[in-house]
PDB file of C-alpha atoms in Angstrom:
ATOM      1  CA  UNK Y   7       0.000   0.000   0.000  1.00  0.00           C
ATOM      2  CA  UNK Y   8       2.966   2.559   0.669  1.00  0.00           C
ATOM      3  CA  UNK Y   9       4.088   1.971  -3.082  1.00  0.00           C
ATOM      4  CA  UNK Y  10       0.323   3.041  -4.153  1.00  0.00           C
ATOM      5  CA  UNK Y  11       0.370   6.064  -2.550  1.00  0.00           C
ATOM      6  CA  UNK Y  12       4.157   6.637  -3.933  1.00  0.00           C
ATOM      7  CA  UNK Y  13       2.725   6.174  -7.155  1.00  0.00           C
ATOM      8  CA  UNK Y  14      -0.227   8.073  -6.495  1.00  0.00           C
ATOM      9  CA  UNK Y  15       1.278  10.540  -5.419  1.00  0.00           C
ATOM     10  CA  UNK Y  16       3.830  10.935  -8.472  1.00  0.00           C
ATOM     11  CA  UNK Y  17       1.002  11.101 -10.343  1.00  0.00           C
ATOM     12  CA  UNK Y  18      -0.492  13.458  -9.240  1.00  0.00           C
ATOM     13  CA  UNK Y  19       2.786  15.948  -9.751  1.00  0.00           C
ATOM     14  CA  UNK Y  20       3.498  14.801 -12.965  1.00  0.00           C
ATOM     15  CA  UNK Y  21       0.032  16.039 -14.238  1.00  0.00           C
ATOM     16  CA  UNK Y  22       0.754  19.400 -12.322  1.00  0.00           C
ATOM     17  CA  UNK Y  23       1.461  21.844 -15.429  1.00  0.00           C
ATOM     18  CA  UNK Y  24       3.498  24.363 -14.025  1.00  0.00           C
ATOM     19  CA  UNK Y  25       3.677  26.414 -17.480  1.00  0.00           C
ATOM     20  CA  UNK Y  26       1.790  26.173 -20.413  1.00  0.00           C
ATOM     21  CA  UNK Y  27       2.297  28.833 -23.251  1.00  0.00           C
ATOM     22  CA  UNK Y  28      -0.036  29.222 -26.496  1.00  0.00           C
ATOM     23  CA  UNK Y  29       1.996  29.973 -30.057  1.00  0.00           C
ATOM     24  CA  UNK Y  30       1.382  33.845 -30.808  1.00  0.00           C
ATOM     25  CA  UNK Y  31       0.679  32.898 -34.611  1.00  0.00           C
ATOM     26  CA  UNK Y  32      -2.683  34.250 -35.143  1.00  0.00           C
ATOM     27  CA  UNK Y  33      -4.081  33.892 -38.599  1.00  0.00           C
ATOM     28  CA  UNK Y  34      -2.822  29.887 -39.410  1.00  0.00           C
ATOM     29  CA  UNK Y  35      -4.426  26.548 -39.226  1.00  0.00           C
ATOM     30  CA  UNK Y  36      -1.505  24.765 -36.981  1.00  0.00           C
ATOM     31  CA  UNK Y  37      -1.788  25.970 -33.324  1.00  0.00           C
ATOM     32  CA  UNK Y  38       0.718  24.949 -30.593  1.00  0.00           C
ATOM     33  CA  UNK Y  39       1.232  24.425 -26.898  1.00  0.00           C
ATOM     34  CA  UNK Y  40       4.829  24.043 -24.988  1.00  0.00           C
ATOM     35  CA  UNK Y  41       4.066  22.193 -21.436  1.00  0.00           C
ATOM     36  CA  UNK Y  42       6.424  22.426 -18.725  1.00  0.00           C
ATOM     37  CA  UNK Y  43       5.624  20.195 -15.670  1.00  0.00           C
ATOM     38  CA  UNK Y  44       7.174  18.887 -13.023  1.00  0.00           C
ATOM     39  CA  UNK Y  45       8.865  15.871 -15.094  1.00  0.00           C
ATOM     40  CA  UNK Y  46       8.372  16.555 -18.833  1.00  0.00           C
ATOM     41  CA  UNK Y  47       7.722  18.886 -21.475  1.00  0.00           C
ATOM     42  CA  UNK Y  48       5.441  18.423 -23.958  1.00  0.00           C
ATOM     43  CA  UNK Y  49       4.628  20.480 -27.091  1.00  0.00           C
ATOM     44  CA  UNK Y  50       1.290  19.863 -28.712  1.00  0.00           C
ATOM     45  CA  UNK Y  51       0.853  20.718 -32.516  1.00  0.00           C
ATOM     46  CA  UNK Y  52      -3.143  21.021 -33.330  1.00  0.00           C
ATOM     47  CA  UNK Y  53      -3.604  21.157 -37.036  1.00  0.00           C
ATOM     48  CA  UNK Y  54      -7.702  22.013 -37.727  1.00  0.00           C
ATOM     49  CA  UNK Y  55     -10.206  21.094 -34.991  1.00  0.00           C
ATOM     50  CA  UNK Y  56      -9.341  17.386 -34.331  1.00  0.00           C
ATOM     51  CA  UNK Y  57      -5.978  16.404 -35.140  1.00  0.00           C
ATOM     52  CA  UNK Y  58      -2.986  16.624 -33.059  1.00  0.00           C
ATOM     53  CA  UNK Y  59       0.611  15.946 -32.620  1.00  0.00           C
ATOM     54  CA  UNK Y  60       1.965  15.361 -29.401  1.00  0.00           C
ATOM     55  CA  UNK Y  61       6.030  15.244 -28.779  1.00  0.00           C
ATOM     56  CA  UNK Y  62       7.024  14.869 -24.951  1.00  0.00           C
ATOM     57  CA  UNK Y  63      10.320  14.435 -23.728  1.00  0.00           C
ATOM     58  CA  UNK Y  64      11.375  13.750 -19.723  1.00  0.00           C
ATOM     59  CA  UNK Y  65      13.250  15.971 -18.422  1.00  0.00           C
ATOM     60  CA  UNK Y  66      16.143  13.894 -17.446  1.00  0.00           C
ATOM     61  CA  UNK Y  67      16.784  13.195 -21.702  1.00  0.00           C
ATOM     62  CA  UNK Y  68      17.042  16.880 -21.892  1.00  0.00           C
ATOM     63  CA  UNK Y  69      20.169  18.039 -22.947  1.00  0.00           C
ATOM     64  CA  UNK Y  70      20.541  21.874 -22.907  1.00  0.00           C
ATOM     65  CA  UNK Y  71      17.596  24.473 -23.947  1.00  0.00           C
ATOM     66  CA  UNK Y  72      18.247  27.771 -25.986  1.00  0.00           C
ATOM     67  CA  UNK Y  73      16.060  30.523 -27.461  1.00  0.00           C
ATOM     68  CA  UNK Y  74      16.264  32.498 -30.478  1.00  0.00           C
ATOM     69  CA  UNK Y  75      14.688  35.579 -30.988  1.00  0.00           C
ATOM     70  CA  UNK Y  76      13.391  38.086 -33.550  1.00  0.00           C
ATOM     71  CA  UNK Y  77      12.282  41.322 -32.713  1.00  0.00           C
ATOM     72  CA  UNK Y  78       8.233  40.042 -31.885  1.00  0.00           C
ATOM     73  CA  UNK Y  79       8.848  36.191 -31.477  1.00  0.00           C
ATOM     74  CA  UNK Y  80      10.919  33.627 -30.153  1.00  0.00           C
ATOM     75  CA  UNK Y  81      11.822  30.301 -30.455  1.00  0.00           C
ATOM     76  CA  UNK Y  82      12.652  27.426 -27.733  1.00  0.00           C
ATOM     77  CA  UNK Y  83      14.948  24.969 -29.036  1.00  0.00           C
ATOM     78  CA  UNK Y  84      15.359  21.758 -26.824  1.00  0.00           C
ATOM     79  CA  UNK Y  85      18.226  19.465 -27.511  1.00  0.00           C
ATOM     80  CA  UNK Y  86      17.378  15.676 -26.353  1.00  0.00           C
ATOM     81  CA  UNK Y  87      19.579  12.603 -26.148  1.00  0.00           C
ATOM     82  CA  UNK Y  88      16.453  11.137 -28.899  1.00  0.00           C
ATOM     83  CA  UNK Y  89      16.671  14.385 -31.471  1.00  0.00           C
ATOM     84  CA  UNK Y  90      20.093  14.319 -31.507  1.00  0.00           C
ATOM     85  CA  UNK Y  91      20.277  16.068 -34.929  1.00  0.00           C
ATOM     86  CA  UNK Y  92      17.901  18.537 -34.643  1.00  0.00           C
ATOM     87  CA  UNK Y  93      16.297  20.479 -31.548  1.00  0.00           C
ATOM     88  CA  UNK Y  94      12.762  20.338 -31.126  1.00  0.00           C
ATOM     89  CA  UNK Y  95      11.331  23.449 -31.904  1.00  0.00           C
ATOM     90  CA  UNK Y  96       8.288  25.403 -29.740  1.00  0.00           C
ATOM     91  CA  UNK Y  97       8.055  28.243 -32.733  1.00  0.00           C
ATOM     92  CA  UNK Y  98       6.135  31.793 -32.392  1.00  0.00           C
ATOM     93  CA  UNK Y  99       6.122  32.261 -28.543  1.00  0.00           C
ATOM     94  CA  UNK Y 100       6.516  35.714 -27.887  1.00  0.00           C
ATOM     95  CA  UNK Y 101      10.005  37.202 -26.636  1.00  0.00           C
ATOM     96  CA  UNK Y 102       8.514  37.165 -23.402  1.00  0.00           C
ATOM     97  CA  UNK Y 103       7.509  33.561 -23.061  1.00  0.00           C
ATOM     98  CA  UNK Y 104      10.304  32.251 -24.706  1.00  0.00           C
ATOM     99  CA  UNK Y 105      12.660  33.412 -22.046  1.00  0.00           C
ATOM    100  CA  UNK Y 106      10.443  32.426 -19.408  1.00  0.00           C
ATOM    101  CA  UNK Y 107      10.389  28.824 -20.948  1.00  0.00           C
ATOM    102  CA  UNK Y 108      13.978  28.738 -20.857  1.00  0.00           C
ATOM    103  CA  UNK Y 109      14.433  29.897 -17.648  1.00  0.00           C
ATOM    104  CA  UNK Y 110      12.114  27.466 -16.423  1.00  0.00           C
ATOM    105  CA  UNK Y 111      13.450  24.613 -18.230  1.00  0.00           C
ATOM    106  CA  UNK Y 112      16.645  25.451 -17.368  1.00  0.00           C
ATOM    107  CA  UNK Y 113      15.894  25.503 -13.755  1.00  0.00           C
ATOM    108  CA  UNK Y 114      14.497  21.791 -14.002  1.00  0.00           C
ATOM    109  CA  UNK Y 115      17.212  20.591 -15.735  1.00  0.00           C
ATOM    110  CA  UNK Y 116      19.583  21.854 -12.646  1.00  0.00           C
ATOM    111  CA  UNK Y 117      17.164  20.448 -10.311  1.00  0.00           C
ATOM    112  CA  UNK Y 118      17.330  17.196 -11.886  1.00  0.00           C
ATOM    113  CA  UNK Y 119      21.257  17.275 -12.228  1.00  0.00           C
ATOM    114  CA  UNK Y 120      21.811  18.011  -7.999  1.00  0.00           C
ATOM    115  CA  UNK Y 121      19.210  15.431  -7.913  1.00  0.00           C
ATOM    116  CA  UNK Y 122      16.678  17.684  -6.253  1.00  0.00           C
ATOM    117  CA  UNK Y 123      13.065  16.556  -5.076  1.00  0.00           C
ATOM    118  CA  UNK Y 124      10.995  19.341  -6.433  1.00  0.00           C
ATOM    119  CA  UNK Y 125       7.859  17.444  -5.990  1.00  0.00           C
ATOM    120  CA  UNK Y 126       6.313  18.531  -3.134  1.00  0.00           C
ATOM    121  CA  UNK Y 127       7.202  22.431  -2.824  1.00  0.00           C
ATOM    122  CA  UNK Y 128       3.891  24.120  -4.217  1.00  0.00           C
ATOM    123  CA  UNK Y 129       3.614  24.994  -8.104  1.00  0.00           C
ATOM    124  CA  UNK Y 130       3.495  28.797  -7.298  1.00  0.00           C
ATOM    125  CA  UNK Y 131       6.860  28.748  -5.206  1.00  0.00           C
ATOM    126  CA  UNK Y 132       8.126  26.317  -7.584  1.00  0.00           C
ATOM    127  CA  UNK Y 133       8.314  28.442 -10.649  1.00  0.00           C
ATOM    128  CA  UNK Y 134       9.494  31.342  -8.932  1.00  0.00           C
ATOM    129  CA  UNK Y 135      12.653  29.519  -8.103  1.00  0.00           C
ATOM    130  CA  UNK Y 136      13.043  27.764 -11.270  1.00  0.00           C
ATOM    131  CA  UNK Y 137      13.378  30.599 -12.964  1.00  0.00           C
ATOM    132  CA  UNK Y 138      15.707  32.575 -10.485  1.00  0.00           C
ATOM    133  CA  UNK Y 139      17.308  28.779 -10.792  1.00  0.00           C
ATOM    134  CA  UNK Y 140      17.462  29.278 -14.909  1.00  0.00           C
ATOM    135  CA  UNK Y 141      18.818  32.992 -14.690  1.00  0.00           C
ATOM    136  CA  UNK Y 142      21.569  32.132 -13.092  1.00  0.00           C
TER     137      UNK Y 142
END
């Protein structure tokens, strides 16, 4: 019964969505959604009204994160052990929410590198400290 609740309780976080960020690309078909959580980051392509792609990658098979920018929108580029050639790409974010991304991302990724157990500090506090975590 103790390794239910473990489980439960994992579960729980990992559906906690600390950060999700809508594409500013207005006037297309293809709409899409980067996902931070607790343990993975996801980024949802919706082409139309009922198709979808979903890519989601663990945190721990992250390899670095980078944004590029123009001078209205940004880019997140995640580098994976699985991609290897190419990042994924979270296109159109605004300059504002790319950063934030990164800085969050970042932050998990040097949680999960000291080994950190980030799961039970509340999702408010969290993200405040990921990102001081990221800008660092």
């Amino acid at each position: 019964e103790d390794q239910l609740k473990k489980i439960t309780d994992f579960a729980d976080k990992s559906e906690d969505k600390l950060l999700l960020l809508q594409d500013s690309a207005v006037f297309t078909i293809k709409r899409s959604t980067l996902v931070i959580g607790r343990n993975k980051v996801s980024i949802i392509e919706r082409y139309g009204f009922k198709d979808e792609k979903i890519i989601s990658i663990n945190i721990e098979d992250l390899l670095n994160v980078t944004v590029s920018v123009s001078a209205f929108l940004g880019t997140v580029n995640l580098y994976t052990k699985y991609y290897a050639k190419e990042p994924l790409k979270m296109k159109s974010l605004s300059r504002k929410n790319a950063f934030l991304a990164k800085r969050v991302i970042q932050g998990l990724l040097v949680c999960k590198e000291k080994k950190m157990d980030i799961n039970k500090i509340p999702r408010r506090d969290l993200l405040a400290q990921l990102e001081r975590i990221g800008k660092a």
